[in-house]
Every structure is written in structure tokens, then in C-alpha cells.
Tab-separated table of C-alpha atoms and ligand atoms in Angstrom:
chain	number	residue	atom	x	y	z
A	284	MET	CA	207.035	78.282	-45.008
A	285	PRO	CA	206.729	75.645	-42.671
A	286	GLU	CA	209.382	72.739	-43.551
A	287	PRO	CA	208.042	70.495	-45.507
A	288	LYS	CA	207.311	66.708	-43.687
A	289	GLU	CA	209.261	63.919	-43.801
A	290	THR	CA	207.620	60.748	-45.181
A	291	ILE	CA	207.938	57.624	-43.721
A	292	ALA	CA	206.772	53.929	-44.730
A	293	ILE	CA	205.560	51.658	-42.769
A	294	ALA	CA	203.842	48.385	-43.367
A	295	SER	CA	203.371	44.897	-41.528
A	296	ASP	CA	201.929	41.403	-41.577
A	297	HIS	CA	198.615	40.203	-39.544
A	298	ALA	CA	200.172	40.010	-36.168
A	299	GLY	CA	201.909	43.573	-36.126
A	300	VAL	CA	198.483	45.391	-37.742
A	301	ASN	CA	197.870	47.020	-34.463
A	302	LEU	CA	201.145	47.945	-33.079
A	303	LYS	CA	201.591	49.768	-36.995
A	304	ALA	CA	198.531	52.022	-35.841
A	305	GLU	CA	199.957	52.326	-32.309
A	306	LEU	CA	203.399	53.415	-34.346
A	307	LYS	CA	201.524	55.085	-37.167
A	308	GLN	CA	199.685	57.461	-34.860
A	309	GLU	CA	203.237	58.260	-32.849
A	310	LEU	CA	204.430	59.446	-36.178
A	311	GLN	CA	201.761	61.908	-37.337
A	312	ALA	CA	202.053	63.407	-33.311
A	313	LEU	CA	205.768	62.972	-33.857
A	314	GLY	CA	205.380	65.625	-37.020
A	315	TYR	CA	205.950	63.084	-39.685
A	316	GLU	CA	203.634	61.833	-42.277
A	317	ALA	CA	202.731	58.078	-42.395
A	318	LEU	CA	203.237	56.296	-45.809
A	319	ASP	CA	201.136	52.769	-44.872
A	320	LEU	CA	201.224	50.326	-46.860
A	321	GLY	CA	198.774	48.178	-45.214
A	322	PRO	CA	197.885	45.329	-44.335
A	323	ASP	CA	193.868	47.356	-42.824
A	324	GLY	CA	193.326	44.718	-41.278
A	325	PRO	CA	193.562	41.492	-38.967
A	326	ALA	CA	193.261	38.963	-42.163
A	327	SER	CA	196.386	36.946	-42.385
A	328	VAL	CA	199.065	38.090	-44.477
A	329	ASP	CA	202.517	36.738	-45.808
A	330	TYR	CA	204.989	39.323	-44.064
A	331	PRO	CA	207.538	39.266	-47.319
A	332	ASP	CA	204.917	41.115	-49.454
A	333	TYR	CA	205.056	44.009	-46.718
A	334	ALA	CA	208.844	44.388	-46.981
A	335	ASN	CA	208.925	43.896	-50.379
A	336	LYS	CA	206.211	46.815	-50.586
A	337	LEU	CA	208.403	48.946	-48.302
A	338	ALA	CA	211.553	47.905	-49.906
A	339	GLU	CA	210.062	49.161	-53.442
A	340	ALA	CA	208.237	52.279	-51.543
A	341	ILE	CA	212.135	53.669	-50.675
A	342	GLY	CA	213.807	52.459	-53.577
A	343	ILE	CA	211.329	54.921	-55.876
A	344	GLY	CA	212.127	57.532	-53.465
A	345	ARG	CA	208.869	57.728	-51.747
A	346	ALA	CA	210.478	57.791	-48.108
A	347	LYS	CA	214.197	57.272	-47.089
A	348	ARG	CA	213.448	55.336	-44.200
A	349	GLY	CA	210.987	53.034	-42.663
A	350	VAL	CA	209.096	50.808	-40.483
A	351	LEU	CA	208.181	47.169	-40.675
A	352	VAL	CA	206.501	44.848	-37.642
A	353	CYS	CA	205.509	41.157	-37.588
A	354	GLY	CA	204.469	38.843	-34.580
A	355	THR	CA	208.991	38.977	-33.977
A	356	GLY	CA	210.351	41.572	-35.897
A	357	ILE	CA	212.847	38.726	-37.161
A	358	GLY	CA	211.119	36.974	-40.064
A	359	ILE	CA	209.671	40.831	-41.838
A	360	SER	CA	213.287	41.825	-40.827
A	361	MET	CA	215.036	39.083	-42.858
A	362	ALA	CA	212.772	39.598	-45.801
A	363	ALA	CA	213.419	43.656	-46.015
A	364	ASN	CA	217.564	43.069	-45.454
A	365	ARG	CA	217.134	40.553	-48.661
A	366	HIS	CA	216.969	44.474	-50.535
A	367	ARG	CA	220.317	45.920	-50.803
A	368	HIS	CA	219.281	49.437	-50.399
A	369	LEU	CA	217.747	48.503	-46.895
A	370	ARG	CA	219.284	47.652	-43.781
A	371	ALA	CA	216.598	46.392	-41.587
A	372	ALA	CA	217.371	46.150	-37.708
A	373	VAL	CA	215.036	44.348	-35.179
A	374	VAL	CA	215.139	46.359	-31.954
A	375	HIS	CA	213.879	45.371	-28.691
A	376	ASP	CA	214.838	48.459	-26.752
A	377	VAL	CA	215.821	52.108	-26.840
A	378	THR	CA	219.612	50.975	-27.034
A	379	THR	CA	219.643	48.738	-29.685
A	380	ALA	CA	217.579	51.078	-31.365
A	381	ARG	CA	219.865	54.024	-30.772
A	382	LEU	CA	223.116	51.696	-31.969
A	383	THR	CA	221.949	50.627	-34.674
A	384	ARG	CA	221.378	53.950	-35.625
A	385	LEU	CA	224.911	54.967	-34.747
A	386	HIS	CA	226.832	52.094	-35.551
A	387	ASN	CA	224.902	50.745	-38.391
A	388	ASP	CA	222.885	53.443	-40.371
A	389	ALA	CA	219.985	51.133	-40.133
A	390	ASN	CA	217.030	52.841	-42.390
A	391	VAL	CA	214.409	50.796	-41.494
A	392	LEU	CA	213.364	49.894	-37.881
A	393	CYS	CA	211.938	46.283	-37.069
A	394	LEU	CA	209.867	45.859	-33.924
A	395	GLY	CA	208.175	42.359	-32.792
A	396	ALA	CA	204.355	42.978	-31.803
A	397	ARG	CA	204.663	39.788	-29.857
A	398	ILE	CA	207.741	40.502	-27.901
A	399	THR	CA	207.887	44.388	-27.551
A	400	GLY	CA	204.713	46.326	-25.555
A	401	ALA	CA	203.411	49.782	-27.546
A	402	ASP	CA	205.824	51.918	-25.227
A	403	VAL	CA	208.476	50.743	-25.530
A	404	ALA	CA	208.251	50.270	-29.858
A	405	LYS	CA	207.518	54.330	-29.088
A	406	ASP	CA	210.594	54.754	-27.567
A	407	CYS	CA	212.078	53.315	-30.539
A	408	LEU	CA	210.983	54.768	-32.958
A	409	ARG	CA	211.284	58.054	-31.331
A	410	VAL	CA	215.266	57.236	-30.999
A	411	PHE	CA	216.062	55.505	-33.940
A	412	LEU	CA	214.673	58.830	-36.033
A	413	THR	CA	216.194	61.082	-34.173
A	414	THR	CA	219.826	59.468	-34.112
A	415	ASP	CA	222.320	60.288	-36.511
A	416	PHE	CA	224.854	57.875	-37.971
A	417	GLU	CA	227.770	58.252	-36.017
A	418	GLY	CA	229.929	57.272	-38.969
A	419	GLY	CA	233.891	57.610	-38.529
A	420	ARG	CA	235.085	53.663	-38.351
A	421	HIS	CA	231.524	52.619	-39.332
A	422	GLN	CA	231.135	54.099	-41.998
A	423	ASN	CA	234.001	51.062	-44.269
A	424	ARG	CA	231.593	48.416	-42.212
A	425	VAL	CA	228.250	49.762	-43.445
A	426	ALA	CA	229.782	49.970	-46.663
A	427	LYS	CA	230.734	46.528	-46.610
A	428	LEU	CA	227.470	45.200	-46.402
A	429	GLY	CA	226.579	46.290	-49.854
B	14	RB5	C1	202.699	35.176	-38.090
B	14	RB5	O1	202.220	34.169	-37.282
B	14	RB5	C2	204.350	35.362	-37.833
B	14	RB5	O2	204.926	34.363	-38.310
B	14	RB5	C3	204.911	36.630	-38.016
B	14	RB5	O3	204.195	37.501	-37.724
B	14	RB5	C4	206.799	36.492	-37.874
B	14	RB5	O4	206.514	36.604	-36.117
B	14	RB5	C5	207.581	36.203	-38.351
B	14	RB5	O5	208.513	36.038	-38.000
């Protein structure tokens, strides 16, 4: 029996919708199930609404980890971090993607479609998904995040 695929939730705002589509394809190519929470097109939307949808999906167990995209990655990460069960990190390169897993145990990857090119974003995604939390001295610090 093949292992069941892990589901990764993904959402964006209008500025991130094209990069979301590319990252969704990349998730599938890497063997993950992508739970696409929208939006479906380029019509203007408000990024907190989509961060909230992703928070809900993770909160009810539809996915354990997620990906959010807006123009900069900043607004949607701010919205995500209002939810105590999320640790959302804006990353710009594979180093920040790796370190936020190792040190912060981030469970939501945030990317800025106007900042980060698609190839770099896909590299960040791969590293984010395959790097384990280091624990140790970081465990207590992450616990203090609430
Ligand atoms: C939308 O224009 C833009 O403000 C949004 O995508 C994001 O960059 C906010 O942080």
C-alpha cells in the first residue's frame, strides 16, 4: 500500500494567485495533496480572509501545514499569525525557509509574489516541507510564542 499523501493547504490573495497556481503544481509534483482554498481568479480580495480560511482548515485538521501568498507575503503572514495555532513565516530564500523550520517550527510558509520569483519560491517550498524542527534550545522559545 502506498503511503497516504500529506495534504498541504494553500491560499493567496489576488496578487498571489498566479504564484499560488505554480506552487500548487509543485506540491502535486512533489507528491503532496494540495488543498486549494482560493481565490480562483484575479479579482481583488482581502488577504486576511484567505489567511483565516487557511487557519480554519488547519484548526479542524484538514491539513497540518500551509502555504500563503500575497504581494509581499507580509500582510497575509500578519493575518495568519493572529491565530495562535499558526506560526507563519515570510521567507525570501532557501536559507530563511530552512531556518524558520529549524528554529521556529513554522507551520505556514508565506511568500511574496511581487518579491520572489517562481523558481526561488519553489525551492523555498521544497526546503520548508522537508526540513525538520531542530528542537533543543529552540523548543522552549517556540513554546513561549503561545
Ligand atoms: C495587495 O495589493 C497587496 O497589498 C497585498 O497582496 C500584500 O502585499 C499585502 O501585504
